[in-house]
Coordinates of C-alpha atoms in Angstrom, one line a residue:
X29 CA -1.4 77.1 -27.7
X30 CA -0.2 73.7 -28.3
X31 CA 0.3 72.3 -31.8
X32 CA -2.0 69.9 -33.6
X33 CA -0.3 66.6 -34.0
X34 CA -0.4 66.4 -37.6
X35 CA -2.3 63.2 -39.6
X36 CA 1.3 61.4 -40.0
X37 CA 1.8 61.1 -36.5
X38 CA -1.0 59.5 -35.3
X39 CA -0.7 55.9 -33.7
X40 CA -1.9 53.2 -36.1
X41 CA -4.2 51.5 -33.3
X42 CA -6.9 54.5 -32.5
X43 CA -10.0 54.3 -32.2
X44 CA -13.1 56.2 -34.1
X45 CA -12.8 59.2 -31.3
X46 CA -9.5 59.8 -32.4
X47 CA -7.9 58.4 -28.9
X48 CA -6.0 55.4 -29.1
X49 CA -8.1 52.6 -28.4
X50 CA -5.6 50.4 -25.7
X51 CA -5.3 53.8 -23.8
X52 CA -9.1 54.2 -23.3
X53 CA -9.7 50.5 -23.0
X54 CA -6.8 50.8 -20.2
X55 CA -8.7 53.7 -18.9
X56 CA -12.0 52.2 -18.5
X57 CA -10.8 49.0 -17.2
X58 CA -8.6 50.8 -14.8
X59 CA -11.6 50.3 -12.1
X60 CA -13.5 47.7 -13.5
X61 CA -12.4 45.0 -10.5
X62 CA -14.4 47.0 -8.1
X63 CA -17.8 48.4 -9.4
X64 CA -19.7 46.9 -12.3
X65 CA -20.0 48.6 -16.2
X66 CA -23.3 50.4 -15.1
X67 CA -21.4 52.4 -12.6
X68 CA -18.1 52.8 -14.2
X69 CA -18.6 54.3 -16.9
X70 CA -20.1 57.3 -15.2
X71 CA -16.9 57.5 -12.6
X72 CA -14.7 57.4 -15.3
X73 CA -16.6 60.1 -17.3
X74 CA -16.4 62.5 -14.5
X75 CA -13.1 62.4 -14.1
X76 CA -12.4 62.9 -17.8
X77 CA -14.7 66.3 -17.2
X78 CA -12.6 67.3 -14.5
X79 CA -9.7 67.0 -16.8
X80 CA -11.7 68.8 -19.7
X81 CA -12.6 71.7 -17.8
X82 CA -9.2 71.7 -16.9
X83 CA -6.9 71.4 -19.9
X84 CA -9.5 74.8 -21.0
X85 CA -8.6 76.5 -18.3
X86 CA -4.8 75.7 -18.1
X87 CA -4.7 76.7 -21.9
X88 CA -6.3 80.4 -20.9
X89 CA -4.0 80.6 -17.9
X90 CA -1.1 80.3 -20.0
X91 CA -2.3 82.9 -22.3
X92 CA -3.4 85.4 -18.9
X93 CA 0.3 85.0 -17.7
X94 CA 1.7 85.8 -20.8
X95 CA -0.2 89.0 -21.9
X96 CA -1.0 90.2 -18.2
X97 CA 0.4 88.9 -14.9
X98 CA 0.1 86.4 -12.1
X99 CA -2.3 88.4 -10.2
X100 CA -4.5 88.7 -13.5
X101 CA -4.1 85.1 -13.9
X102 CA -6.1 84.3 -11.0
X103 CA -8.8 86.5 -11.4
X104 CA -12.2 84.8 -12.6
X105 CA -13.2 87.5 -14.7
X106 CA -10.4 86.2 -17.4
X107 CA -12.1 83.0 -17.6
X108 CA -15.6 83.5 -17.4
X109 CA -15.8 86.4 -20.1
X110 CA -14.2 84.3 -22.5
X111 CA -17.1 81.5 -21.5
X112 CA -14.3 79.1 -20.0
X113 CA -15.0 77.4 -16.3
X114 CA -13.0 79.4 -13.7
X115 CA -11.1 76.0 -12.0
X116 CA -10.4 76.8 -8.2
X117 CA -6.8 75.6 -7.2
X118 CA -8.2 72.8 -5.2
X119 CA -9.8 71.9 -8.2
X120 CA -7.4 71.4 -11.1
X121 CA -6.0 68.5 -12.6
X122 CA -2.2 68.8 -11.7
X123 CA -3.0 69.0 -7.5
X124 CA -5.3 66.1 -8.1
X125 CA -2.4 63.9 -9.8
X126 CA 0.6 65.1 -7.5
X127 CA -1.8 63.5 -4.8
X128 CA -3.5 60.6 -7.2
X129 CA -1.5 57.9 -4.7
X130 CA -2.9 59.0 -1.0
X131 CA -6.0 57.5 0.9
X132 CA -7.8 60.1 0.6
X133 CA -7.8 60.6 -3.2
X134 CA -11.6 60.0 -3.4
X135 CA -12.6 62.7 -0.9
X136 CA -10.4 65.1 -2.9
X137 CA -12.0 64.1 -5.7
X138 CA -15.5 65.2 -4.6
X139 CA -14.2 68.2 -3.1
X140 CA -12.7 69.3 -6.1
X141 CA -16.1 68.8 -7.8
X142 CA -17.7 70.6 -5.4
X143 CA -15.4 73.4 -6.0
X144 CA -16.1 73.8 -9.3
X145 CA -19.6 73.5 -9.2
X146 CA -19.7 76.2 -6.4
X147 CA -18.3 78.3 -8.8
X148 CA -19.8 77.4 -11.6
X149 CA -23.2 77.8 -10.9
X150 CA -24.0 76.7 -14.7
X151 CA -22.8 73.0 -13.0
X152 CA -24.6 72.5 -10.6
X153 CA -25.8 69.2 -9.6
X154 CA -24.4 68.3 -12.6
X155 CA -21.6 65.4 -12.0
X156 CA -20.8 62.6 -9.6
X157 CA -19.4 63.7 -6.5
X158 CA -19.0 59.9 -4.9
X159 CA -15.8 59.2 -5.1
X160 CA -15.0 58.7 -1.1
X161 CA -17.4 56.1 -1.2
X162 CA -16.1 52.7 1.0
X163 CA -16.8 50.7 -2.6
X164 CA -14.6 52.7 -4.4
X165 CA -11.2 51.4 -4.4
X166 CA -8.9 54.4 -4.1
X167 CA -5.7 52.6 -5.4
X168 CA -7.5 52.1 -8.6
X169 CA -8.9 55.7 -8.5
X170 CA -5.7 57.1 -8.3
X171 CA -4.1 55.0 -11.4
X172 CA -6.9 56.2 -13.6
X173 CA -6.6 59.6 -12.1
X174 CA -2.9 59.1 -13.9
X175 CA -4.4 57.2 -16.7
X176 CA -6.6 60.1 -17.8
X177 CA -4.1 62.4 -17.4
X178 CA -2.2 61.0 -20.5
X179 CA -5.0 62.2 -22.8
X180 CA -5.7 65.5 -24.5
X181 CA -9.6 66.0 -23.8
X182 CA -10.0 70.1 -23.7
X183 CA -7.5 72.0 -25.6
X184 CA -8.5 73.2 -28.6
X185 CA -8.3 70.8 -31.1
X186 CA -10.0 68.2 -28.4
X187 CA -12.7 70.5 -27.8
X188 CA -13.7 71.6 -31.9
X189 CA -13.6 67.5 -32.2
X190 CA -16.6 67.6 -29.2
X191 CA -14.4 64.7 -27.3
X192 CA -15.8 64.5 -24.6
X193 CA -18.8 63.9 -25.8
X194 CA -17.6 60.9 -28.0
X195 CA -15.6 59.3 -25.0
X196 CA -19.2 58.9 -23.9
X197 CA -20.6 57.9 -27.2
X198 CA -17.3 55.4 -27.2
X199 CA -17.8 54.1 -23.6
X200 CA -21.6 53.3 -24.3
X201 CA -20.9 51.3 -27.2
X202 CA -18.0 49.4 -25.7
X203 CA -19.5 48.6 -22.6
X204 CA -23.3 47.9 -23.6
X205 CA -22.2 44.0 -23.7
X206 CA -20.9 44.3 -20.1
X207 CA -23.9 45.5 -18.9
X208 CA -26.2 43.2 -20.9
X209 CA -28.1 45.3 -22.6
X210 CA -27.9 46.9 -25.8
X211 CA -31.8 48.5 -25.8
X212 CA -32.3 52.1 -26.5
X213 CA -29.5 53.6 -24.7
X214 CA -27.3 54.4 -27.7
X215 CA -25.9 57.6 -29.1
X216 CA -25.8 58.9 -32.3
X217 CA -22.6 58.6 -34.6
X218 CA -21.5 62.3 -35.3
X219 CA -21.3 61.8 -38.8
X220 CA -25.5 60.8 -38.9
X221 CA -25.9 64.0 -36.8
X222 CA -23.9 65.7 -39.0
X223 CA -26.2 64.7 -42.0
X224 CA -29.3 65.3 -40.0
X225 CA -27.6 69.0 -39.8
X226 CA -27.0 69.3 -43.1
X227 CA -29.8 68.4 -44.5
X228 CA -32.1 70.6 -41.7
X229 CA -29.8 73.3 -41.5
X230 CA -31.5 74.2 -38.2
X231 CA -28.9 77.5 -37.7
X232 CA -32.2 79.8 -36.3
X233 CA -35.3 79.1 -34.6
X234 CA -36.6 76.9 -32.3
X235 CA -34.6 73.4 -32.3
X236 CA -35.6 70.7 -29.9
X237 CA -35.1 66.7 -29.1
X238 CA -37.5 64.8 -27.4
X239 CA -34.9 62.1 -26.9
X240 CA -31.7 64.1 -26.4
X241 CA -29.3 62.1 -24.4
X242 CA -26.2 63.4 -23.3
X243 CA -27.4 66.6 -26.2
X244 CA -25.6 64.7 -29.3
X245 CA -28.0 66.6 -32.0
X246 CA -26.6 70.0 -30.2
X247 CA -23.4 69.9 -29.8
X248 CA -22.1 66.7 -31.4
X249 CA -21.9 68.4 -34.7
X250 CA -18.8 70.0 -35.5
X251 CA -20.2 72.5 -38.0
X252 CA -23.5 73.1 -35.8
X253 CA -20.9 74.4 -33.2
X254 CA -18.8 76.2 -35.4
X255 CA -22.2 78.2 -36.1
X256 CA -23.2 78.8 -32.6
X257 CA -20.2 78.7 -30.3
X258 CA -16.7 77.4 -30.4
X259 CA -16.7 75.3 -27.7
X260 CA -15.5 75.7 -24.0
X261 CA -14.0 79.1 -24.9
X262 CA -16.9 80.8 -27.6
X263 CA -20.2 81.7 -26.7
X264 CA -23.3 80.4 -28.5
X265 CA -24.9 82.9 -30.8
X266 CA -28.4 84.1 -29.9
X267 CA -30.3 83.2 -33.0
X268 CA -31.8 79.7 -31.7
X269 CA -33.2 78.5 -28.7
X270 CA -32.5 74.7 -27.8
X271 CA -35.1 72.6 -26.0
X272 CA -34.4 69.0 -24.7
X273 CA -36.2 66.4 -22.8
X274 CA -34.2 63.2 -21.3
X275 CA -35.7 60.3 -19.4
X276 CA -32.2 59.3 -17.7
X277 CA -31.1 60.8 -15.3
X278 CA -27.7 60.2 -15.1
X279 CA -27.7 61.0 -19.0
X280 CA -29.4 64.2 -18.5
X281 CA -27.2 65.4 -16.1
X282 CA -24.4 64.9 -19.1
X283 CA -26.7 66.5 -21.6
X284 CA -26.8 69.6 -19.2
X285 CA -22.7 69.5 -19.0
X286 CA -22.4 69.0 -22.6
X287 CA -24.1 71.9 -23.0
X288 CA -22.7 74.0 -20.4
X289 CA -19.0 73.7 -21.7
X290 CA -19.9 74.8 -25.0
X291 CA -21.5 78.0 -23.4
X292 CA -24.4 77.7 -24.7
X293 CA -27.9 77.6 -23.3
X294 CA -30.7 75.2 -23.5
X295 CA -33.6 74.2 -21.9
X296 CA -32.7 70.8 -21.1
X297 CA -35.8 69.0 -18.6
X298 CA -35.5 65.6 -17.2
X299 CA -38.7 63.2 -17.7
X300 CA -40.5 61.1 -19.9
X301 CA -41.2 62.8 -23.2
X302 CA -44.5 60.4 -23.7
X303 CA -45.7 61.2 -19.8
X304 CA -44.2 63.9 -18.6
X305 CA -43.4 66.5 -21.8
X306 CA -41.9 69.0 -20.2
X307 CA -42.0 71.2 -23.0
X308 CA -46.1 70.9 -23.6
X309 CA -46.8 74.2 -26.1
X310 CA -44.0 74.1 -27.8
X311 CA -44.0 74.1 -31.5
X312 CA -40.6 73.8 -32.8
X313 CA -39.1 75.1 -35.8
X314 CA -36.9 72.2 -36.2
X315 CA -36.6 68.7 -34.9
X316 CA -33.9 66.2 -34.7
X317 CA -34.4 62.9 -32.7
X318 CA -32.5 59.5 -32.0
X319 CA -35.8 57.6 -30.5
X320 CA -34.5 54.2 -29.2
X321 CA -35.8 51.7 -31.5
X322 CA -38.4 49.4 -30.7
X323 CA -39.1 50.2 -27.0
X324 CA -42.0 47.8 -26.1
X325 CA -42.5 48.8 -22.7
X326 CA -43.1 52.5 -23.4
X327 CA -46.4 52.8 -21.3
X328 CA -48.6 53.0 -24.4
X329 CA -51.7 51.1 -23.2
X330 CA -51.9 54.5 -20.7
X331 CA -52.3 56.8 -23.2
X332 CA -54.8 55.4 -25.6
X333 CA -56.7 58.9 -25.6
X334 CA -53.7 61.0 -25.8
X335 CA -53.6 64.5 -28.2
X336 CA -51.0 63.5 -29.7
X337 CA -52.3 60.3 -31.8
X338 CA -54.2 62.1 -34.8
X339 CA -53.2 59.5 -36.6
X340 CA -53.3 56.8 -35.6
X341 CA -52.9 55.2 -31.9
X342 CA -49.6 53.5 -32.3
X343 CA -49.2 50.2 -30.7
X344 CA -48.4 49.2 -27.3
X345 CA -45.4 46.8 -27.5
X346 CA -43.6 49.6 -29.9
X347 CA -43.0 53.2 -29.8
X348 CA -41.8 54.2 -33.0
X349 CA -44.8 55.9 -34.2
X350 CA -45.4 56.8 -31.4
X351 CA -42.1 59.2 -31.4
X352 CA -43.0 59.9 -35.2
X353 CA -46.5 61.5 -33.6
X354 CA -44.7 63.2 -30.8
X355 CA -42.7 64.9 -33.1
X356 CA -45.3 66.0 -35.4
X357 CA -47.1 67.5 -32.8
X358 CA -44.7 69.5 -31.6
X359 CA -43.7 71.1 -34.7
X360 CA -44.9 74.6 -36.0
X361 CA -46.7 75.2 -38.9
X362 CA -43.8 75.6 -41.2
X363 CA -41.7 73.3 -39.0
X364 CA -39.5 70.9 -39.8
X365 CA -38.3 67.7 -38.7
X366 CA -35.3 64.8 -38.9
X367 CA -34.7 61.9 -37.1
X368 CA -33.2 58.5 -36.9
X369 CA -35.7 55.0 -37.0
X370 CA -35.6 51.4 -37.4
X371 CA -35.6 50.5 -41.1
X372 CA -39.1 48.7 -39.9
X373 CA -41.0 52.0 -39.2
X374 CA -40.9 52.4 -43.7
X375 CA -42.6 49.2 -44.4
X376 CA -44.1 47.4 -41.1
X377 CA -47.8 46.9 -41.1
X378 CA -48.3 45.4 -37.3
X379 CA -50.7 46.4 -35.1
X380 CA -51.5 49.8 -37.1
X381 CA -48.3 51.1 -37.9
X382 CA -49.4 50.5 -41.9
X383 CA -52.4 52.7 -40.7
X384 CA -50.4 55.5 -39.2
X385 CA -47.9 55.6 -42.0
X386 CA -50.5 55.9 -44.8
X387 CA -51.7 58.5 -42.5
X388 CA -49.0 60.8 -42.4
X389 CA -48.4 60.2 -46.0
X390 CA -52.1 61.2 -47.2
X391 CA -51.5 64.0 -44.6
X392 CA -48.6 65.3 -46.9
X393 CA -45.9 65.3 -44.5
X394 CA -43.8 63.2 -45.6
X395 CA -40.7 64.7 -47.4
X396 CA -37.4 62.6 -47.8
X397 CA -36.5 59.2 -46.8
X398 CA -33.2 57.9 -46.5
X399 CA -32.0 54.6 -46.3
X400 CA -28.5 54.5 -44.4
X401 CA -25.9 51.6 -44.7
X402 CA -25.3 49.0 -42.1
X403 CA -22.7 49.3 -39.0
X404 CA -23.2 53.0 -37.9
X405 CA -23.9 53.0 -34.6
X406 CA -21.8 51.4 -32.1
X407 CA -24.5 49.1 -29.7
X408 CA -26.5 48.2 -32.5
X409 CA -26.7 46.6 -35.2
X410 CA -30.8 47.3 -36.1
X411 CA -30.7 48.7 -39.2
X412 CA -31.6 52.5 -39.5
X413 CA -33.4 55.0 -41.8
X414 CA -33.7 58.8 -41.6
X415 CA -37.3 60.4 -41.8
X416 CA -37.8 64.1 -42.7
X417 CA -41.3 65.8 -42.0
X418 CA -42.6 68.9 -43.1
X419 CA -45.7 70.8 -42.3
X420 CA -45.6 73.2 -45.1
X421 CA -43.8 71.8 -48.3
X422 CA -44.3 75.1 -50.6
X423 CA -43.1 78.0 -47.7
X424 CA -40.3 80.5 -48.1
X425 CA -37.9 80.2 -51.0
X426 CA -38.7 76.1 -51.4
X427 CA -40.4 75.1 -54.4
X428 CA -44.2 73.5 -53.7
X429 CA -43.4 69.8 -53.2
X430 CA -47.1 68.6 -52.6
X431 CA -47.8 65.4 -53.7
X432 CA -44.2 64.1 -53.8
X433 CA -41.3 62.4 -51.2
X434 CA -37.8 61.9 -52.2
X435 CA -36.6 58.8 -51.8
X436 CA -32.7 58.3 -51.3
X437 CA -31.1 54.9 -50.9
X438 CA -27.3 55.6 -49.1
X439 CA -27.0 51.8 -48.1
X440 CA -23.8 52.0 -50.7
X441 CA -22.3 55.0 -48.8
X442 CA -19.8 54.9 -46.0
X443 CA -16.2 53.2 -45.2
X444 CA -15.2 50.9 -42.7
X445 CA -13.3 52.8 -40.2
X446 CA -12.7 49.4 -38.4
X447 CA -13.7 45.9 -38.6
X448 CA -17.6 46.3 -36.9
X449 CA -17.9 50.3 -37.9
X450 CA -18.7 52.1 -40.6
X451 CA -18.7 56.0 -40.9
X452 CA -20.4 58.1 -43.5
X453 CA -17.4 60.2 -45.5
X454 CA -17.7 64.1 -45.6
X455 CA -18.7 63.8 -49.3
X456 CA -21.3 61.1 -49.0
X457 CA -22.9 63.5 -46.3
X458 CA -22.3 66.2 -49.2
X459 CA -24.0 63.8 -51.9
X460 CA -27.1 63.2 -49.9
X461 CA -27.5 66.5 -48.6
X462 CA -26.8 68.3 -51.4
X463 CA -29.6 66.0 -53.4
X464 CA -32.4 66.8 -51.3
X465 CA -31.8 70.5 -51.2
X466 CA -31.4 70.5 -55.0
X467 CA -35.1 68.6 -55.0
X468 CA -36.4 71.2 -52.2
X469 CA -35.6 74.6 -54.1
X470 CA -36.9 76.4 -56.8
X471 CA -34.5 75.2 -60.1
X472 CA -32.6 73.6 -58.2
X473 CA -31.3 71.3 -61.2
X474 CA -32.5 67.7 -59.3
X475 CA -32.7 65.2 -61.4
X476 CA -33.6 61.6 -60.3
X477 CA -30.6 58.9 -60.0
X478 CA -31.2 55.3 -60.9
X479 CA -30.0 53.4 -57.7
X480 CA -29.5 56.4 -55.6
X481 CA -32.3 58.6 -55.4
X482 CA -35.6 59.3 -57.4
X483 CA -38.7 62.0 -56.4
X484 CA -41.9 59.6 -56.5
X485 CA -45.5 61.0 -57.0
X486 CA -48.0 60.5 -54.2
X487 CA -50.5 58.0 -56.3
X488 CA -47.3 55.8 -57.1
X489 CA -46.6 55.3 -53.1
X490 CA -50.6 54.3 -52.9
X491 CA -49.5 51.6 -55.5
X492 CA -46.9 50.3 -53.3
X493 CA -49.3 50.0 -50.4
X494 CA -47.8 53.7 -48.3
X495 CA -44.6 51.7 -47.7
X496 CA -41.6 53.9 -47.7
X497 CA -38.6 51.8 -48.6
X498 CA -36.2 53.5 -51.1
X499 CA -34.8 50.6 -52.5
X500 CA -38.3 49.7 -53.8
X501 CA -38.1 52.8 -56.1
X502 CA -34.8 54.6 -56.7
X503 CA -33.8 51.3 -58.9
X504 CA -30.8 49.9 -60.0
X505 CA -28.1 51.6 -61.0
X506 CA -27.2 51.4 -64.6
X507 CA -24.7 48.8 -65.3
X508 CA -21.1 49.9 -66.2
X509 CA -20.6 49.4 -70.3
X510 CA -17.2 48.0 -70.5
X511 CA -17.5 48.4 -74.2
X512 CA -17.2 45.3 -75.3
X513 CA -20.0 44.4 -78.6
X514 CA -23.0 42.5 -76.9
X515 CA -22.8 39.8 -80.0
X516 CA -18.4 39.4 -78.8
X517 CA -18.9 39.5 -75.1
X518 CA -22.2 36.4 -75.8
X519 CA -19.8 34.3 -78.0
X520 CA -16.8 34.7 -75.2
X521 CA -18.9 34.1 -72.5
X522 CA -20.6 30.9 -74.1
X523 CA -17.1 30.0 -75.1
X524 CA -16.1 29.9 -71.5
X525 CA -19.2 28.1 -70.4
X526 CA -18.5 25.3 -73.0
X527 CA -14.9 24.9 -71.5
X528 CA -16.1 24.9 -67.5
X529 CA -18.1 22.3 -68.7
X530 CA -16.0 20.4 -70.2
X531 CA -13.6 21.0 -67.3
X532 CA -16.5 19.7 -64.8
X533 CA -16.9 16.5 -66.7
X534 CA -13.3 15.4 -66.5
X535 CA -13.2 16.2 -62.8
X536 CA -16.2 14.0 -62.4
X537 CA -14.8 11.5 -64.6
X538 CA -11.6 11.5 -62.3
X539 CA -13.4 11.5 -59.0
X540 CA -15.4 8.5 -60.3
X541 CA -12.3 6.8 -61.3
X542 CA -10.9 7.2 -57.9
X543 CA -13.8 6.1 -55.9
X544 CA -13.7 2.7 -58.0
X545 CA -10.5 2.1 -57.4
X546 CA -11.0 2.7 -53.6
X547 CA -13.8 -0.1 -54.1
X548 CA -16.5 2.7 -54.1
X549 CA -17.9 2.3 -57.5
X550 CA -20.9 4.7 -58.3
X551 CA -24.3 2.4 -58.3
X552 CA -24.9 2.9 -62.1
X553 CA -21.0 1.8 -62.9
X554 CA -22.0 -1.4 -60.2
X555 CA -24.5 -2.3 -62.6
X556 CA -22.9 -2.6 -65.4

């Protein structure tokens, strides 16, 4: 097993997937000349699978040959039972770079896809196998064939840090300007997954995603794996049951892979969750859900009699509530729910939405609200909130929280991890987390926080109109007492004013004396 490269020796230029940032630039650009950023992205993802699958398999091989033999080495059985993709020789990355340079590159490239999806029957239909096209320039393919092969994508360490699935994340952001559009199709930075987690802690049940893109709230999570399969080479534990629903194709196809190299199953369905729900009677236990904010064209105005809207029918030209309704209708009756919105879904009053959220409020479903700092995600720069629904607020070993939401304002939380992005630290996600579990249980020792978080009665939120800001009741956090007397610190400071003005009428003085002797004399010394 290869070492981890310790903290010391990473490259100073990297970028938030832990790959340096010129190498996957260099990577991506590789075959930008000849196809444009909706297209490339994909191509280049593919291959980086082919190398993921790969780098698992050449790890275990190693291993086989040690403990067993060559003959053992080859047998699928060694693979499979320890949930790792048996790689065909055809198929693995060494015999595609020996023969990166040749002509023919792209048709070995497709038939080494085909290879593994023939015997991977978990894969099938799952990624891109046009890589012979005529469009495709083959010298190009074959330099990022020897470009991808530089970086680490599915040994161990690669695959705990669920790479694969932020090359993707990375390649969204990056290129979202290329294509010219930044819309919905974003993904969600681990480290908001991770808090969505945390504070769910969805580790048995029913979990589903109405939204689930390439399956970020499954598999994204470091700790959410670690729970219920170790990656490409641990099996998921049978405790929960993952549903998913993608409108993308393309995407959904990667959601399926994302969870296929993790070995673990889900029913992942490709449609339109407002449409098409593929997933019609099911009542989840929890929820998690990225919605793309502010879709306008969501097909609204053909669903004005829809099930779904008990409270409210949400707008045409935005979705948000309608996602928020989705989601309540498909949780169970002690289910529970988190998801990401635009910081407009707390306090907008357009076209209903003020209805709706007053709604859901009076309904007593409302739990926690979190306000999250700027600069998370990485193709937009809307600002975000996290909502968390419940349908019973007094089950199990929780304490009865009718009649009250926590409110948490983490706008102050985070570091820059480069000059446009900011990622929550493991111990803000801690703070947060561990705040609104301390409010949910029985003596659990919450207390509210000026400037950070408060629990606010139901009759105080009707006072504010249902609006669900946090900033408009956590407060301000004390100020700091330096420990200086108040009566000191007044005459000092008035001591200091007296001088700046004193300081401010000389400069003036000088400034006038100078513009009358550059024959600019103020009017008033003119008239003298």
């Amino acid at each position: 097993m290869p070492r981890k490269r310790p903290q010391s020796a990473r490259p100073k230029t990297r970028s938030p997937i832990g790959i340096d940032a010129s190498e996957l630039w260099a990577t991506a650009n590789a075959l930008r000349g000849s196809m444009d950023a909706a297209e490339y992205k994909h191509v280049v993802l593919g291959l980086i699978f082919l190398k993921y699958i790969s780098d698992a398999f050449e790890e275990r091989h190693a291993e086989v040959l040690t403990e067993w033999e060559a003959e053992a080495a080859e047998d699928p059985d060694e693979y499979t039972a320890e949930s790792i993709f048996w790689v065909p020789p055809e198929a693995r990355w060494a015999n595609l770079k020996a023969r990166a340079r040749q002509p023919t590159v792209g048709q070995l490239v497709d038939d080494a896809i085909a290879a593994v999806e023939r015997d991977n029957p978990a894969l099938k239909d799952v990624l891109p196998k046009d890589y012979a096209r005529p469009a495709m320039d083959k010298q190009r393919l074959g330099q990022l064939i020897d470009m991808v092969g530089n970086i680490a994508v599915g040994d161990e360490a690669a695959r705990s840090n669920d790479v694969l699935g932020r090359v993707y994340e990375y390649f969204l952001g990056q290129f979202a300007g290329a294509e010219g559009k930044k819309g919905g199709e974003f993904y969600t930075p681990r480290c908001v997954v991770r808090l969505l987690v945390e504070m769910l802690e969805p580790y048995s049940g029913r979990v589903y995603d109405p939204c689930c893109g390439s399956s970020g709230m499954f598999v994204q999570s470091v700790d959410f794996i670690a729970a219920h399969g170790n990656g490409n080479g641990g099996k998921a534990r049978g405790d929960i049951s993952i549903y998913g629903q993608e409108s993308n194709y393309t995407t959904w196809r990667l959601a399926r892979m994302n969870l296929a190299i993790r070995g673990i199953e889900g029913q992942i369905a490709h449609g339109d969750s407002f449409h098409n729900d593929r997933h019609p009677d099911l009542r989840a236990d929890f929820i998690l859900a990225n919605p793309p904010f502010n879709v306008k064209d969501w097909g609204g105005d053909r669903l004005a009699d829809d099930k779904r809207w008990q409270f409210g029918l949400p707008p045409k030209g935005n979705a948000n509530f309608g996602w928020v309704q989705h989601i309540v209708h498909h949780l169970a009756p002690r289910g529970t729910a988190g998801f990401v919105l635009a910081n407009g879904s707390m306090s907008s009053n357009q076209s209903g939405e003020g209805e709706i959220r007053r709604n859901l409020i009076e309904a007593d479903l409302v739990d926690c609200m979190v306000a999250l700092p700027g600069q998370l995600f990485y193709s937009t720069q809307i600002p975000a909130c996290l909502w968390f629904l419940s349908r019973d607020r007094s089950s199990g070993t929780l304490r009865d929280r009718h009649g009250e939401t926590l409110f948490i304002d983490a706008r102050g939380t985070g570091s820059m991890v480069d000059r446009t992005h900011r990622e929550l630290t493991a111990d803000d996600i801690a703070r947060i987390a561990d705040t609104y579990h301390r409010w949910r249980v029985v003596d659990g020792d919450y207390e509210d926080e000026p400037g950070f978080c408060r629990s606010v009665p139901l009759d105080e939120l009707r006072g504010h109109d249902h609006v669900l800001t946090p900033g408009r009741y956590v407060g301000a956090p004390p100020a700091e007492d330096d420990g200086e007397p108040f009566a000191d610190k007044m005459q000092r400071l008035v001591a200091e004013l007296h001088d700046q003005q004193a300081e401010g009428a000389r400069l003036d003085a000088a400034i006038s004396n100078n513009l009358t002797a550059l024959g600019f004399a103020s009017p008033s010394a003119s008239k003298q």
